[in-house]
mmCIF file of C-alpha atoms in Angstrom:
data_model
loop_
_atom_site.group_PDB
_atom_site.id
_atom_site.type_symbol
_atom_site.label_atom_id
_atom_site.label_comp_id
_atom_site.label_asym_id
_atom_site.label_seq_id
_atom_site.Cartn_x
_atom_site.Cartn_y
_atom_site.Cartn_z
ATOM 1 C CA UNK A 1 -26.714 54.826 6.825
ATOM 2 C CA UNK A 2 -25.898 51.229 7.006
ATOM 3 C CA UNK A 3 -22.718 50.337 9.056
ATOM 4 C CA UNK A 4 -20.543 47.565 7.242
ATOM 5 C CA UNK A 5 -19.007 44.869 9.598
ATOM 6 C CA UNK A 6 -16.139 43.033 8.078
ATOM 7 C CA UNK A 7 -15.859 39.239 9.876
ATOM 8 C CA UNK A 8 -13.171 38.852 12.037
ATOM 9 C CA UNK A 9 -10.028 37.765 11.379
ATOM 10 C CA UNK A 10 -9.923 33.888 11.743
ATOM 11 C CA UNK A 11 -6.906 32.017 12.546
ATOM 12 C CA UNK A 12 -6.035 27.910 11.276
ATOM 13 C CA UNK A 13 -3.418 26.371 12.872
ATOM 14 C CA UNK A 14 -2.352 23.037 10.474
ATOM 15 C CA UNK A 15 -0.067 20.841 12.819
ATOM 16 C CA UNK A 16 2.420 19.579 10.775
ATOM 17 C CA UNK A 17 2.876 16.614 13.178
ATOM 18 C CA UNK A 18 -1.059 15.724 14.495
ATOM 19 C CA UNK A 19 -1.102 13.137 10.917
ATOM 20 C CA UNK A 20 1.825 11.459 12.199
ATOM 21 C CA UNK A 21 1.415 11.396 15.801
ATOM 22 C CA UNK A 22 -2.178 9.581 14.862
ATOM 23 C CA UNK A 23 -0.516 6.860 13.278
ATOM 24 C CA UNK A 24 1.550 5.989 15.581
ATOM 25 C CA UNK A 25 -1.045 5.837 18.375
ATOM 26 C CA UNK A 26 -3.503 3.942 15.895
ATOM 27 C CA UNK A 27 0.143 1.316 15.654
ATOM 28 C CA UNK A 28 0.349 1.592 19.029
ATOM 29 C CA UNK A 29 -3.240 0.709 19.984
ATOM 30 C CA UNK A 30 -2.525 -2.344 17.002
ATOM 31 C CA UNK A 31 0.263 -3.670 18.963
ATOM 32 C CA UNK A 32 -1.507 -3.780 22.063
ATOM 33 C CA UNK A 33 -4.811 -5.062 20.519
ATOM 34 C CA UNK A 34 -6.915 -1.920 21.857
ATOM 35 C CA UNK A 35 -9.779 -0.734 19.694
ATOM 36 C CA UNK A 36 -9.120 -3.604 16.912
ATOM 37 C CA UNK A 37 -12.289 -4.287 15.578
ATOM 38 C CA UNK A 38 -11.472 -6.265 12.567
ATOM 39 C CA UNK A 39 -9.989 -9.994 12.213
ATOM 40 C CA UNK A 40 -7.675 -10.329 8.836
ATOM 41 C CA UNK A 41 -6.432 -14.169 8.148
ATOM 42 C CA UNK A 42 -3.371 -14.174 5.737
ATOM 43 C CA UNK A 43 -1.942 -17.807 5.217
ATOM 44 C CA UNK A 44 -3.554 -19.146 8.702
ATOM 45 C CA UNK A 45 -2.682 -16.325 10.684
ATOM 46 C CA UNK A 46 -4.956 -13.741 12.476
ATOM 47 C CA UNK A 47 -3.628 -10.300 12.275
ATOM 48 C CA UNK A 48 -6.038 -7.352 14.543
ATOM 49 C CA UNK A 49 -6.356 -4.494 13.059
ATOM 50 C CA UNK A 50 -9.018 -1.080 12.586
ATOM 51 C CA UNK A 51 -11.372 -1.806 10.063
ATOM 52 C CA UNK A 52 -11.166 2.193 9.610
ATOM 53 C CA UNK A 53 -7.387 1.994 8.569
ATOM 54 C CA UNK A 54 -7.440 -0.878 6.111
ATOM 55 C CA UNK A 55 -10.774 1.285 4.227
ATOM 56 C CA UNK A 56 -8.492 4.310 4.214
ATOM 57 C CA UNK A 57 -5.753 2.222 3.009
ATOM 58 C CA UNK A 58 -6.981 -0.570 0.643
ATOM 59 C CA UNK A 59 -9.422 -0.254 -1.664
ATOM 60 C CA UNK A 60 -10.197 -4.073 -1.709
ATOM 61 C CA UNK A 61 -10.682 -3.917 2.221
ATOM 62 C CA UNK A 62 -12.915 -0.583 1.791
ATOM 63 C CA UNK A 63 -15.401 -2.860 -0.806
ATOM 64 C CA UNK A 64 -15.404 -5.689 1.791
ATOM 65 C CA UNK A 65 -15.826 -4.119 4.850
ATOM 66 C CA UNK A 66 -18.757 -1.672 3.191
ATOM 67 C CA UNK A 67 -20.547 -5.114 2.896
ATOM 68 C CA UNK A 68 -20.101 -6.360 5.830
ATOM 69 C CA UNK A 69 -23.627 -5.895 8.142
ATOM 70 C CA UNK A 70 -23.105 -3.724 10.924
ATOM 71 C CA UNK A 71 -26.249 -4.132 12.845
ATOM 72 C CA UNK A 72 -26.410 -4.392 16.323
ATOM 73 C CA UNK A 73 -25.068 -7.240 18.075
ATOM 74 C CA UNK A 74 -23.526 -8.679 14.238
ATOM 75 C CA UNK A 75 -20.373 -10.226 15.168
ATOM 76 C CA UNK A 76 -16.772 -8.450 14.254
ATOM 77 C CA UNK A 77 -15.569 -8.986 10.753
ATOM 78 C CA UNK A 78 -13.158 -11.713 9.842
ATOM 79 C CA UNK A 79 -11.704 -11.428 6.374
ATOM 80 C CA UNK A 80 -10.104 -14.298 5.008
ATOM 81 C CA UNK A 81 -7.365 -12.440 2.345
ATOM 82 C CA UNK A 82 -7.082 -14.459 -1.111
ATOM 83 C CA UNK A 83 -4.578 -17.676 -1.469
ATOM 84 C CA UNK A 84 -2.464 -14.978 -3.707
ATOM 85 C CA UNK A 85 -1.611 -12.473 -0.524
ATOM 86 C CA UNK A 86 1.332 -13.805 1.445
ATOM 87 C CA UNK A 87 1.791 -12.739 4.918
ATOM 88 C CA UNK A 88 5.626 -11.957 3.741
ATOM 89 C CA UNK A 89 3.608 -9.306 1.258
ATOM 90 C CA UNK A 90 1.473 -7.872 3.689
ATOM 91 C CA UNK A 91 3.069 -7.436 6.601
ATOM 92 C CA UNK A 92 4.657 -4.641 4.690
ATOM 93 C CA UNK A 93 1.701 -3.279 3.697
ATOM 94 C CA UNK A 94 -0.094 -3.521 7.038
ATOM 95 C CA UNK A 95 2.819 -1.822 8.638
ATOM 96 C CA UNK A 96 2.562 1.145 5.675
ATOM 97 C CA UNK A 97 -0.836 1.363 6.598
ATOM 98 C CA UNK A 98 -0.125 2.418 10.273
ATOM 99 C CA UNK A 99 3.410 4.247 9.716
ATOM 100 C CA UNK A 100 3.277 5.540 6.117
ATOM 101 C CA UNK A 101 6.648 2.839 6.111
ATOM 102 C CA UNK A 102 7.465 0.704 3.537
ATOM 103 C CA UNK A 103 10.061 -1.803 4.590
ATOM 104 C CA UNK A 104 11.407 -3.844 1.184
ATOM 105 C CA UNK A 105 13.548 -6.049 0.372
ATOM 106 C CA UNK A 106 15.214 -8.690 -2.389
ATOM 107 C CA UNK A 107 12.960 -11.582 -0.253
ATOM 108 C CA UNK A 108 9.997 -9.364 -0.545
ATOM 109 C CA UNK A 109 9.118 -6.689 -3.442
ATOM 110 C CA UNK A 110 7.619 -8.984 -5.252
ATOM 111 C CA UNK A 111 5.255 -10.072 -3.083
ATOM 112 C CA UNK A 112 4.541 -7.116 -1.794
ATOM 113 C CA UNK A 113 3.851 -5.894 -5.364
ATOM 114 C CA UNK A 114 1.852 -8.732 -6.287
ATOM 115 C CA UNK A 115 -0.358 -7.748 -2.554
ATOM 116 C CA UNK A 116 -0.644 -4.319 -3.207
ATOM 117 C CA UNK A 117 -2.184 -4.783 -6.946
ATOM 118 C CA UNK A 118 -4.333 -7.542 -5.523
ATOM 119 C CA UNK A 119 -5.388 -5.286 -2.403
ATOM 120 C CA UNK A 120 -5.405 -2.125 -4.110
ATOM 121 C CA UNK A 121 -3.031 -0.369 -2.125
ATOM 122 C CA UNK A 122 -2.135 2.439 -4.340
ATOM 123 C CA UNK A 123 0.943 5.288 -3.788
ATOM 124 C CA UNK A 124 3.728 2.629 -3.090
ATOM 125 C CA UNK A 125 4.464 2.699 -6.814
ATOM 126 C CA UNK A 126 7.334 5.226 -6.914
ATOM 127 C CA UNK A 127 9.003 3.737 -3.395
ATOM 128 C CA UNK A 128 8.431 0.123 -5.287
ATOM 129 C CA UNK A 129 10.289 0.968 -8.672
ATOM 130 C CA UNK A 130 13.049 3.201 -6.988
ATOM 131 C CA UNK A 131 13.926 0.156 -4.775
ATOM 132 C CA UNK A 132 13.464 -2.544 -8.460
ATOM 133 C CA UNK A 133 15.753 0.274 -10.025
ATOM 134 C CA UNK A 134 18.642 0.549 -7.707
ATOM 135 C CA UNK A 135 18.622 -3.164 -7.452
ATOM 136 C CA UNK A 136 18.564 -3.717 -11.319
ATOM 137 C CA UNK A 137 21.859 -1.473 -11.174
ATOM 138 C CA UNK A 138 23.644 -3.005 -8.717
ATOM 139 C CA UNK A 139 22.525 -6.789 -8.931
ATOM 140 C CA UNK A 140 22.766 -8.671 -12.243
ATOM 141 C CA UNK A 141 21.141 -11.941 -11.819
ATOM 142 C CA UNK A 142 18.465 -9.745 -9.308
ATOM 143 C CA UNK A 143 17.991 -7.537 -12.434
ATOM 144 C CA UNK A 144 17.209 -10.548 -14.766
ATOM 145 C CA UNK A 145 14.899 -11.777 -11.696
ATOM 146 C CA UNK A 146 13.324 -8.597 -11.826
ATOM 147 C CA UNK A 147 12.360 -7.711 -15.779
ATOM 148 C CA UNK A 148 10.900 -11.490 -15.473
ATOM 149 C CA UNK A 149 9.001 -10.466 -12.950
ATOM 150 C CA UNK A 150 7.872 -7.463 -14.293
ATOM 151 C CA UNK A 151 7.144 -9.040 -17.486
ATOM 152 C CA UNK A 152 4.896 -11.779 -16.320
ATOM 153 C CA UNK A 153 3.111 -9.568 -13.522
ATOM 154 C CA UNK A 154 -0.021 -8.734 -15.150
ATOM 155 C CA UNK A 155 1.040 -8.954 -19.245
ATOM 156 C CA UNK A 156 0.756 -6.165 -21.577
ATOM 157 C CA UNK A 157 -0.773 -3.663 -18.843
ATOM 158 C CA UNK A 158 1.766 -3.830 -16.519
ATOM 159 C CA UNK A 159 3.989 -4.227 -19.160
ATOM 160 C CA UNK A 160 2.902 -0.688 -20.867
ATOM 161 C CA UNK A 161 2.430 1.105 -17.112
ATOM 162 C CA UNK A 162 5.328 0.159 -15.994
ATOM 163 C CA UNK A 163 7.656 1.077 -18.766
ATOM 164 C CA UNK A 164 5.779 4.487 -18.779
ATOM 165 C CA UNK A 165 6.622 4.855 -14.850
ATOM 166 C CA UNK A 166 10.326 4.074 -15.387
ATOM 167 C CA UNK A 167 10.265 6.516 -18.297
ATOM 168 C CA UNK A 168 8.892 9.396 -16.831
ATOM 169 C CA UNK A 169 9.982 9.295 -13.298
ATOM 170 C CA UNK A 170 13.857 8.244 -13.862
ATOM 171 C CA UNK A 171 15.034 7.612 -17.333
ATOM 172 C CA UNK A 172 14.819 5.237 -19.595
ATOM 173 C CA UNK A 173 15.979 2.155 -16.988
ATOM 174 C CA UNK A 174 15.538 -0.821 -19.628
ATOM 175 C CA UNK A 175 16.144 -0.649 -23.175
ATOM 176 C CA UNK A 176 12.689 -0.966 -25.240
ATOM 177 C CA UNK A 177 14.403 -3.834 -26.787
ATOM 178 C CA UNK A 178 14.993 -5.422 -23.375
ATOM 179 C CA UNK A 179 11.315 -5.047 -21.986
ATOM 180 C CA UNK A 180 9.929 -6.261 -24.784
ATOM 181 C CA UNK A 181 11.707 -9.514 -24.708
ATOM 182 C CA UNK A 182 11.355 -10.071 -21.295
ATOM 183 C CA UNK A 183 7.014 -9.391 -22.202
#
């Protein structure tokens, strides 16, 4: 007779806090310069950073820095970030990337926007359109500003994506009559 052994129980722990608490030391290590291996230049400036963040972060940083030769002794990467990102854009972004934080404001959603398309920084959409919402109910000439802007960023695309968003996630913000003029 063959004696069945059932495994023993195994216990997972899933800290609700260790995703967090890695962030901030990653920020904190940013701050201080430690561990940076990666060089970004945004309108002149040099901002450090983890090449291992901006890959889990950016799509457009994961594509460059997967070409970037890593042999021995081949010198730390420098990316210089199109004419089109502003620092005032991605500072935001950098700091989302370290503190899951999005900072906006009436000076900067739309460059941030335009960055995060450009840089494929995705999941910011919802914050993004909640913040172009409120202000489109609370700010008239803003919320002229703001269909514009929505309009011309990226034509019918954005147009169609964007109306679809606002749709399903919180009403019908803009008459269809209204977003198509402002196409």
């Amino acid at each position: 007779a063959s004696v069945s052994t059932s495994p023993a129980p195994v216990y997972v722990y899933e800290s609700k806090v260790h995703c967090a608490n890695v962030l901030l030391s990653l920020e904190e290590q940013r701050r201080r310069g430690l561990l940076c291996d990666v060089t970004v230049l945004v309108e002149g400036r040099e901002v450090r950073a983890h090449r291992a963040v901006l890959a889990a972060s950016s799509s457009y940083f994961l594509q460059v820095l997967l070409g970037h030769s890593e042999s021995p002794g081949s010198a730390e990467p420098i990316i210089s970030l199109p004419d089109k990102v502003t620092a005032n854009g991605f500072a935001p972004l950098l700091q989302f990337a370290y503190t899951a934080k999005l900072v906006l404001s009436q000076e900067n959603i739309h460059e941030v926007i335009r960055c995060a398309d450009l840089l494929g920084v995705h999941n910011l959409e919802d914050s993004c359109f909640q913040f172009l919402q409120a202000q489109l109910e609370s700010d008239g000439q803003h919320s002229r500003n703001c269909k514009v802007f929505l309009g011309k960023h990226g034509g019918t695309d954005i147009y169609t994506a964007k109306q679809q968003h606002f749709t399903r996630y919180f009403g019908l913000v803009f008459s269809t009559k209204t977003l198509v003029q402002v196409r």
